[in-house]
Amino acid sequence: MTLLRIDGLSAAYGPVPALRNVGLSLGEGETLGVVGANGAGKSTLTLAIAGIVRPSSGDIFFDGMSLAGLLPETIARLGVALVPEGRHIFEGLTVEENLLIGLNGAVGRQARRDALERIYDAFPILRQRRTGFGTRLSGGEQQQLAIARALLMNPRLLILDEPSLGLAPIMVDKVYKILRDLRQQGVALLLVEQNPARIAEVADRTVVLANGAVRLSGASADVLSSDLLSRAYLGAEEHEVCA
Amino acid sequence: MTFAIQTLIDAISVGALYAISALGIGLLFGIMRLVNFAQSEFVTVGVYTLMMLANAWFPLAALAAVVVVVLLALTVERLAFRPVRNADPATLLIASFAVSYFLQNGLVLLFGARPIGFDVLPGLGQAIQVETVRIPLLNIVTIAATSTLLLGVGLFLRLTRTGIEMRAAAVDFRMARLMGVKADRVIAVGFGLAGIMSAVVSILYAAQTGTASPAMGLQLALVGFVATVIGGMGNLPGAVLGGLAVGAISVLLQAVLPPDLRVFREAFVYAAVIAVLLLRPQGLFRSAAERERV
Ligand SMILES: Nc1ncnc2c1ncn2[C@@H]1O[C@H](COP(=O)(O)OP(=O)(O)OP(=O)(O)O)[C@@H](O)[C@H]1O
Ligand SMILES: [Mg+2]
C-alpha cells in the first residue's frame, strides 16, 4: 500500500528553481533516504510535502489523497510530521510544553497524560528536564525533544531533515538508534541527510537529489556503494537506477 | 519623599496601561509579523462607545465597550488582514495603517473631529490620603485593573492548551502549524485578546482623559510598538516589561526634567529606543539562556 506518492513535483523560490520534476514513492512502514549536496533541494522537498512550500507543478498524494492546496496544519493532522532542519524548539516554552503542542490528537486529560508518560519512558532525559526551557537542552537532547514531540502527533509518516546535523558522534548514535527503533515499530520514515554515511542503517531505499532533481535511486546499499554516487552528488544529467 | 511616592504610583499606573498595549501589539507581531497600528482605533472606538453610553449604568457601558471592541478586532482580522496574511511584513504594515486611517476617519465622519468631553465614573476623581501622600482613586483602580488583566492573560497563556499554543505560535508560527496548530484559530484568539485588552485600556484611558477624540489611541499604539521593540520582538514578558519601562521612564522624566526640557520628553524616550535597536537589537529582556543553542 503506497503511503506517499510524489509525481512530477517542481518548486521554485521566485526565479530560483529548487525542485525539478521530482518523483518518488514510499510504502506503509517503509523507510526512504534522501541525500544530496548543499542546496540540492532536500529541505524544499520536505517543506513541499508538509504544505509550507507551494509547488509550481506536480502532485503529492498521501494515503491516496492529494495534498494540493491543504494547509500545513491540515496535513499535520492527517498524520504527516516534519522534524525540520534546525529542530525549531519553541523558545520560552518548557520541555513539557513543547511536547504538549504535539498532542493535538489525544482527547481527554487521561489520554494526554498516558501519551506523555509513554514518551517520557522512551526519552528519560526529557522527563528529567521537563520543567526547564526546551532551548536550554544540549543539541542532542533538543533533537530528541524534536523527535519526541513529532511522535506525539501520532504520525503515519515521519519526515526528518538532517537529524544528525551538528551533533557529536555519540549523539548521532543515539538518534540513529531511535530511528531504527521507529522503523522496527513500523513508522514510515523519510530521512534526509546531507552525509549519506549512515543512511543505510535506517533506509530501505535511497534517492539522491542534485540541483533539485532525482539523479540516482534504488536500494540503499546499492546506491551508497555505487560508483555513480559521487557523480550524482555533483549533478550528473541523467537519472540512474541501481538495479 | 511624598513627591517620590506619588510619582512612583503615577509611573506604575501609566506603565501598566502601556504594558497592556504592548502585550496586544507584541502578541500579534509574534504570531503574524503584523505591527497592528489599528490597535489605536480599537482603543478609540472603545472610548466612543463609552461616550455614547455615558449616561448608562457603568458596568453595562463597560461590557458594551468590551463587546464592541472585540467584535471590531475580529472583523478587522477577517476583512482586512486575512486576505494579506501571507504577504511580507511591509505589506501588512501598510494594511494596518490603512485600517487605522479608515477607522479614524470613520469616527470623524460620525462624530466630528473635535474632542467630546464626558465623564466615566466621576467618583474616581477623588483621592485617598495616606499620611502625607495623596493617591488618586483612579490610579488605584488603574493599577488594580491592569494587574488583574495581566495576571489573567498570563495564566491563560501559561495554563491553558490554547494559551500554550499561542505562545508557541508567537515564537515560531510556522513550526506551530507544522505541529497541527490551526493558524485561523490562533490568529482569531490573538485578535480577540488584543480586543479585550484594548477595551480595558479604553475604559481606563477614558476615565483619565474624560474626552473622546478620533486620534487619541495613536500614542498608546506607538508606545506599545516601542515597548515591543525594547522587550524583544515576539517576547511577550519582554513586551510587558518594555511597556512598564517606557511608561515609568516618561513619567519620571516629566517629574525630574527642568520645565523647559519637558516638552522634549518623548524625544528622550524615542532616543532610548534607537539606542536599544542599535545596541541590543534582540531586545533588552531576552536572556542569553533562553536563546536557541546551536
Ligand atoms: N527561502 C528561500 N528563498 C530563496 N531561495 C531558497 C530558499 N530556501 C532555499 N532556497 C534555494 O533553493 C535551493 C534548494 O535549497 P534547499 O534548502 O532545499 O537545499 P538542501 O538540499 O536542503 O540544502 P542543505 O543541505 O544546505 O540543507 C538552493 O539553491 C537554495 O539556495
Ligand atoms: Mg536542507
XYZ file of C-alpha atoms and ligand atoms in Angstrom:
569
model
C 0.000 0.000 0.000
C 1.567 3.319 -1.075
C 1.544 5.898 1.693
C 3.255 8.779 -0.096
C 3.481 9.334 -3.822
C 5.097 12.338 -5.453
C 4.674 12.917 -9.186
C 6.497 15.449 -11.355
C 6.999 17.854 -8.474
C 8.602 21.221 -9.262
C 9.012 24.190 -6.962
C 10.851 27.497 -7.056
C 11.709 30.409 -4.787
C 10.885 33.304 -7.092
C 13.009 32.769 -10.178
C 15.264 30.196 -8.457
C 14.177 26.626 -9.222
C 14.611 24.344 -6.214
C 12.870 21.138 -7.323
C 12.580 19.839 -10.875
C 10.175 17.111 -11.810
C 10.788 15.023 -8.684
C 9.025 11.689 -8.428
C 9.194 9.150 -5.619
C 7.017 6.894 -3.542
C 7.037 5.405 -0.099
C 5.065 2.406 1.156
C 3.360 1.954 4.503
C 6.018 1.260 7.139
C 8.814 1.745 4.622
C 11.843 3.937 5.150
C 13.259 6.131 2.402
C 16.532 8.037 2.492
C 17.010 11.301 0.609
C 20.579 12.506 0.220
C 22.269 15.261 -1.757
C 24.748 18.098 -1.549
C 24.153 21.581 -0.131
C 21.330 23.301 -1.946
C 20.202 20.130 -3.717
C 16.603 20.768 -2.727
C 16.217 18.276 0.128
C 14.680 20.696 2.615
C 12.452 22.165 -0.071
C 11.131 18.667 -0.757
C 10.238 18.154 2.928
C 8.593 21.585 3.112
C 6.571 20.909 -0.015
C 5.214 17.666 1.450
C 4.349 19.480 4.682
C 2.445 22.217 2.832
C 4.817 25.094 3.582
C 6.296 25.425 0.087
C 3.689 25.566 -2.701
C 4.756 23.513 -5.733
C 4.631 25.162 -9.148
C 3.593 21.865 -10.707
C 3.187 18.212 -9.842
C 1.204 16.306 -7.234
C 1.708 14.915 -3.765
C -0.581 12.128 -2.595
C -0.747 10.946 0.983
C -2.688 7.762 1.538
C -4.240 8.225 -1.899
C -5.382 11.775 -1.214
C -3.968 14.841 -2.954
C -2.347 17.316 -0.569
C -2.574 20.142 -3.114
C -3.743 23.369 -1.510
C -4.067 21.912 2.006
C -2.822 23.998 4.940
C 0.258 22.795 6.848
C -1.842 22.204 9.967
C -4.308 20.083 7.998
C -1.502 17.969 6.559
C -0.040 17.571 10.052
C -3.381 16.416 11.358
C -3.646 13.874 8.542
C -0.582 12.187 10.031
C 2.474 13.782 8.421
C 5.012 15.030 10.969
C 8.066 17.014 9.938
C 11.108 17.417 12.169
C 12.644 20.324 10.287
C 16.250 21.275 9.800
C 17.419 23.182 12.883
C 14.885 21.476 15.200
C 12.875 24.619 15.943
C 12.296 24.058 19.644
C 9.859 26.728 20.876
C 11.719 29.413 22.777
C 10.225 30.318 26.136
C 8.329 27.032 26.368
C 9.321 24.285 28.772
C 10.238 20.820 27.548
C 6.805 19.578 28.571
C 5.023 22.473 26.871
C 6.971 21.753 23.690
C 5.688 18.193 23.903
C 2.107 19.273 24.626
C 1.952 21.150 21.326
C 2.282 17.787 19.595
C -0.722 16.354 21.399
C -3.443 17.553 19.072
C -4.944 14.158 18.518
C -5.259 12.794 22.038
C -8.616 13.734 23.500
C -9.121 13.982 27.208
C -6.758 14.643 30.065
C -6.043 10.994 30.780
C -5.219 10.109 27.172
C -2.821 13.057 27.043
C -1.167 12.056 30.299
C -0.732 8.463 29.079
C 0.772 9.548 25.760
C 3.164 11.856 27.586
C 4.191 9.102 30.002
C 4.964 6.720 27.140
C 7.173 9.353 25.543
C 8.938 10.044 28.845
C 9.614 6.297 29.181
C 11.206 6.290 25.736
C 13.134 9.540 26.335
C 14.115 9.597 30.039
C 16.223 12.729 29.653
C 13.083 14.664 28.696
C 11.291 13.557 31.851
C 14.258 14.678 33.887
C 14.287 18.095 32.205
C 10.573 18.565 31.669
C 10.168 21.803 33.621
C 13.231 23.500 32.077
C 13.210 25.533 28.887
C 13.463 23.361 25.768
C 16.067 25.658 24.252
C 18.390 25.069 27.201
C 18.855 21.402 26.331
C 22.029 20.332 24.536
C 21.867 19.888 20.767
C 21.362 16.137 21.006
C 18.717 16.496 23.703
C 16.939 19.095 21.587
C 16.933 16.676 18.674
C 15.353 14.060 20.948
C 12.750 16.609 22.004
C 12.036 17.496 18.375
C 11.555 13.824 17.503
C 9.551 13.096 20.658
C 7.074 15.911 20.098
C 6.656 14.831 16.470
C 5.885 11.306 17.694
C 3.181 12.647 19.994
C 1.373 13.734 16.835
C 0.962 10.009 16.195
C 2.269 10.330 12.651
C 1.839 7.771 9.905
C 4.766 9.389 8.114
C 7.675 10.964 9.964
C 9.958 13.228 7.926
C 13.331 14.138 9.418
C 15.518 16.824 7.846
C 19.192 16.285 8.749
C 18.590 14.986 12.290
C 22.306 14.415 12.854
C 23.402 17.899 11.795
C 25.763 19.475 14.313
C 25.601 16.588 16.785
C 28.541 14.874 18.465
C 29.094 11.315 17.172
C 27.751 9.762 20.358
C 24.532 11.755 19.967
C 24.269 10.737 16.316
C 24.451 7.117 17.526
C 21.624 7.829 19.916
C 19.426 9.475 17.274
C 20.034 6.646 14.815
C 19.159 4.103 17.483
C 15.840 5.926 17.931
C 15.249 5.908 14.179
C 15.975 2.182 13.915
C 13.526 1.530 16.747
C 10.855 3.591 14.999
C 11.420 1.637 11.823
C 11.028 -1.562 13.832
C 7.691 -0.271 15.116
C 6.514 0.233 11.543
C 6.519 4.040 11.369
C 7.128 5.143 7.775
C 10.195 7.382 7.664
C 11.541 9.838 5.143
C 15.061 10.561 6.295
C 17.019 13.433 4.763
C 20.773 13.621 5.228
C 23.498 15.536 3.500
C 26.100 12.991 4.535
C 24.974 9.568 3.311
C 27.382 7.655 5.581
C 24.813 6.170 7.936
C 21.624 6.340 5.967
C 21.676 2.623 5.092
C 21.252 1.778 8.801
C 17.723 3.092 8.567
C 16.585 3.483 4.973
C 15.414 0.572 2.801
C 15.737 2.672 -0.328
C 17.591 5.902 -1.036
C 17.257 8.619 -3.644
C 19.982 11.112 -4.479
C 18.974 14.674 -5.296
C 21.174 17.119 -7.190
C 20.147 20.523 -8.479
C 16.579 19.805 -7.488
C 16.219 16.591 -9.471
C 16.434 12.888 -8.629
C 19.729 11.619 -10.053
C 20.048 8.154 -8.571
C 17.701 5.822 -6.758
C 17.496 2.243 -5.600
C 18.149 0.015 -2.595
C 20.211 1.979 -0.065
C 23.176 -0.401 -0.057
C 23.359 -0.345 -3.851
C 23.027 3.428 -4.118
C 25.635 4.094 -1.476
C 28.177 1.679 -2.900
C 27.539 2.761 -6.468
C 30.373 4.478 -8.276
C 27.637 6.669 -9.706
C 27.076 8.222 -6.258
C 29.742 10.889 -6.437
C 28.752 11.724 -10.000
C 25.133 12.055 -8.885
C 26.197 14.317 -5.998
C 27.969 16.544 -8.434
C 24.866 16.732 -10.601
C 25.045 14.177 -13.400
C 22.463 14.905 -16.063
C 20.699 11.560 -16.207
C 18.565 9.791 -13.632
C 20.183 6.407 -12.962
C 18.533 3.498 -11.219
C 20.568 0.949 -9.309
C 19.262 -2.454 -10.256
C 9.632 61.634 49.862
C 5.937 62.295 49.410
C 6.621 63.568 45.938
C 8.701 60.479 45.159
C 5.944 58.084 46.224
C 3.306 59.979 44.271
C 5.499 59.987 41.175
C 6.155 56.283 41.569
C 2.448 55.481 41.770
C 1.877 57.636 38.710
C 4.681 55.863 36.903
C 3.261 52.444 37.690
C -0.240 53.306 36.567
C 0.915 54.825 33.272
C 3.380 51.976 32.770
C 0.668 49.393 33.366
C -1.539 50.872 30.624
C 1.421 50.859 28.260
C 2.249 47.283 29.247
C -1.187 46.092 28.185
C -0.981 47.974 24.897
C 2.414 46.402 24.310
C 1.152 42.904 25.072
C -1.567 43.256 22.416
C 0.874 44.539 19.812
C 3.561 42.014 20.763
C 1.206 39.039 20.590
C 0.030 39.825 17.057
C 3.530 40.745 15.952
C 4.868 37.424 17.182
C 2.165 35.408 15.504
C 1.881 37.136 12.157
C 4.669 39.739 11.891
C 1.966 42.381 11.944
C 2.556 45.688 13.673
C -1.094 46.399 14.298
C -1.393 50.175 14.354
C -5.158 49.700 14.113
C -4.950 48.858 17.807
C -5.107 52.656 18.306
C -8.593 52.604 16.890
C -9.588 49.554 18.931
C -8.965 51.780 21.952
C -10.547 54.867 20.400
C -13.704 53.013 19.380
C -13.942 51.718 22.937
C -13.779 55.285 24.236
C -16.504 56.449 21.822
C -18.702 53.537 22.891
C -18.328 54.667 26.497
C -19.016 58.250 25.465
C -22.291 57.265 23.830
C -23.293 55.287 26.898
C -22.089 57.937 29.348
C -25.494 58.076 30.970
C -25.997 54.334 31.170
C -25.197 52.174 34.197
C -21.385 51.912 34.185
C -20.965 48.103 34.225
C -23.282 47.904 31.239
C -21.326 50.581 29.362
C -18.048 48.818 30.167
C -19.408 45.486 28.963
C -20.662 47.144 25.782
C -17.213 48.615 25.172
C -15.628 45.169 25.513
C -18.154 43.542 23.181
C -17.905 46.295 20.548
C -14.100 46.342 20.553
C -13.732 42.559 20.407
C -16.201 42.375 17.511
C -14.318 45.182 15.784
C -10.995 43.367 16.250
C -12.380 40.095 14.880
C -13.984 41.873 11.924
C -10.795 43.742 11.077
C -8.869 40.469 11.145
C -11.401 38.776 8.891
C -11.878 41.546 6.339
C -8.570 43.374 6.262
C -5.752 41.146 7.472
C -6.778 37.656 6.434
C -6.521 38.420 2.690
C -2.951 39.686 3.098
C -1.909 37.251 5.812
C 0.901 35.672 3.813
C 2.209 38.938 2.440
C 5.532 40.369 3.567
C 5.695 42.462 6.771
C 5.838 45.732 4.819
C 2.514 44.974 3.135
C 0.994 44.034 6.486
C 2.237 47.296 7.958
C 0.627 49.285 5.152
C -2.598 47.326 5.586
C -2.581 48.177 9.287
C -2.074 51.887 8.533
C -4.932 51.695 6.039
C -7.283 50.118 8.588
C -6.228 52.623 11.210
C -6.761 55.568 8.861
C -10.110 54.210 7.687
C -11.466 53.726 11.206
C -10.169 57.064 12.420
C -11.822 58.894 9.549
C -14.980 56.873 10.062
C -15.074 58.284 13.595
C -14.518 61.810 12.242
C -17.439 61.340 9.847
C -19.732 60.076 12.578
C -18.740 62.286 15.478
C -16.693 65.153 14.054
C -13.011 65.845 14.577
C -13.352 67.816 17.801
C -12.849 66.244 21.200
C -16.056 65.459 23.070
C -15.967 65.722 26.836
C -17.769 63.231 29.078
C -17.385 61.600 32.471
C -16.636 57.983 33.216
C -17.137 57.211 36.889
C -16.673 60.770 38.163
C -16.155 59.314 41.665
C -12.669 58.250 40.593
C -11.595 61.901 40.606
C -11.262 61.728 44.379
C -8.138 60.738 46.199
C -7.343 58.900 49.376
C -4.899 60.341 51.838
C -2.312 58.055 53.407
C -0.207 60.060 55.831
C 1.101 62.880 53.630
C 0.606 61.031 50.337
C -2.460 61.735 48.196
C -3.296 58.801 45.949
C -5.938 59.444 43.281
C -8.548 56.672 43.280
C -8.173 56.497 39.520
C -4.541 55.412 39.897
C -5.508 52.686 42.313
C -8.250 51.436 40.015
C -5.891 51.542 37.028
C -3.212 49.554 38.810
C -5.734 47.037 40.140
C -7.482 46.574 36.800
C -4.311 46.289 34.742
C -2.622 43.872 37.103
C -5.739 41.700 37.225
C -5.870 41.687 33.442
C -2.154 40.939 33.057
C -2.438 38.160 35.609
C -5.485 36.746 33.814
C -3.821 36.828 30.404
C -0.632 35.414 31.922
C -2.488 32.491 33.484
C -4.357 31.890 30.246
C -1.101 31.805 28.261
C 0.594 29.568 30.813
C -2.054 27.114 31.905
C -4.465 26.509 29.064
C -3.764 24.449 26.000
C -4.813 27.307 23.713
C -2.544 29.638 25.668
C 0.469 27.365 25.233
C -0.319 27.167 21.522
C -0.468 30.970 21.380
C 2.985 31.235 22.934
C 4.385 28.618 20.579
C 2.835 30.409 17.604
C 4.198 33.744 18.787
C 7.801 32.495 18.759
C 7.631 30.174 15.714
C 4.361 30.314 13.820
C 5.476 28.013 11.037
C 6.676 25.297 13.403
C 3.436 25.529 15.368
C 1.454 24.958 12.172
C 3.699 22.025 11.260
C 2.570 20.516 14.549
C -1.096 20.955 13.746
C -1.803 24.271 15.477
C -4.531 25.955 13.418
C -3.470 29.319 12.041
C -7.003 30.726 11.755
C -7.794 29.876 15.331
C -4.577 31.226 16.834
C -4.913 34.493 14.911
C -8.562 34.921 15.846
C -7.779 34.296 19.516
C -4.891 36.779 19.208
C -7.179 39.482 17.854
C -9.816 38.628 20.450
C -7.257 39.051 23.236
C -5.975 42.287 21.690
C -9.617 43.436 21.596
C -10.264 42.629 25.261
C -7.054 44.335 26.342
C -7.772 47.390 24.174
C -11.260 47.655 25.657
C -9.907 47.657 29.202
C -7.331 50.253 28.183
C -10.105 52.360 26.618
C -12.106 52.348 29.843
C -9.143 53.443 31.940
C -7.988 55.928 29.338
C -11.461 57.452 29.077
C -11.574 57.805 32.840
C -8.183 59.526 32.783
C -8.769 61.920 29.927
C -12.517 62.476 30.117
C -12.659 63.083 26.385
C -13.198 61.203 23.165
C -11.251 62.314 20.119
C -10.554 60.422 16.891
C -6.753 60.244 17.127
C -6.455 59.646 20.866
C -5.376 55.992 20.590
C -2.309 56.661 18.490
C 0.002 57.443 21.370
C -0.849 54.134 23.065
C -0.262 52.046 19.945
C 3.035 53.815 19.283
C 4.194 53.216 22.819
C 3.005 49.630 22.544
C 5.141 49.186 19.454
C 8.135 50.855 21.075
C 7.757 48.647 24.136
C 7.716 45.514 21.998
C 10.933 46.645 20.350
C 12.528 47.228 23.725
C 11.263 43.936 25.102
C 12.346 41.934 22.072
C 10.036 41.173 19.179
C 7.970 38.076 19.883
C 8.946 38.001 23.557
C 5.680 38.528 25.471
C 7.001 39.003 29.034
C 9.579 41.314 27.463
C 6.828 43.396 25.856
C 5.079 43.788 29.212
C 8.290 44.848 30.918
C 9.039 47.161 27.989
C 5.648 48.856 28.393
C 6.155 49.297 32.127
C 9.607 50.712 31.486
C 8.504 53.223 28.839
C 5.601 54.421 30.977
C 7.697 54.718 34.086
C 10.538 56.485 32.292
C 8.284 59.063 30.687
C 6.568 59.855 33.989
C 9.902 60.079 35.759
C 11.327 62.330 33.051
C 8.253 64.519 33.399
C 8.989 64.778 37.102
C 12.733 65.388 37.036
C 13.341 67.290 33.805
C 13.582 71.063 34.115
C 10.329 72.614 32.842
C 11.793 73.933 29.595
C 13.026 70.442 28.651
C 9.767 68.657 29.475
C 8.352 69.193 26.005
C 11.187 67.041 24.707
C 10.251 64.168 26.991
C 9.110 61.938 24.110
C 12.328 62.699 22.249
C 14.287 61.251 25.170
C 12.117 58.141 25.209
C 12.499 57.560 21.476
C 16.227 58.225 21.648
C 16.400 55.436 24.211
C 14.546 53.178 21.768
C 17.009 53.940 18.979
C 19.827 53.140 21.367
C 18.208 49.789 22.173
C 17.810 48.985 18.490
C 21.460 49.792 17.867
C 22.983 48.115 20.897
C 20.647 45.210 21.579
C 18.502 44.502 18.531
C 17.236 41.328 20.209
C 15.628 43.451 22.937
C 16.625 44.258 26.482
C 14.899 41.407 28.211
C 15.859 38.364 26.210
C 18.136 36.302 28.382
C 21.110 34.561 26.855
C 19.950 31.289 28.356
C 16.615 31.354 26.589
C 18.130 31.861 23.182
C 18.404 28.851 20.935
C 21.548 26.823 21.349
C 23.044 25.654 18.105
N 13.701 30.677 1.429
C 14.431 30.605 0.284
N 14.459 31.634 -0.583
C 15.168 31.573 -1.738
N 15.877 30.504 -2.119
C 15.888 29.429 -1.303
C 15.172 29.424 -0.062
N 15.373 28.231 0.544
C 16.174 27.539 -0.289
N 16.487 28.244 -1.391
C 17.311 27.776 -2.524
O 16.697 26.620 -3.061
C 17.660 25.637 -3.349
C 17.370 24.368 -2.566
O 17.544 24.629 -1.180
P 17.256 23.566 -0.026
O 17.278 24.253 1.268
O 16.041 22.788 -0.373
O 18.536 22.625 -0.184
P 19.061 21.484 0.793
O 19.293 20.303 -0.073
O 18.153 21.298 1.938
O 20.462 22.069 1.271
P 21.228 21.888 2.686
O 21.926 20.579 2.627
O 22.192 23.021 2.711
O 20.217 21.954 3.771
C 19.007 26.266 -3.046
O 19.506 26.783 -4.232
C 18.692 27.354 -2.083
O 19.607 28.407 -2.200
Mg 18.370 21.500 3.943
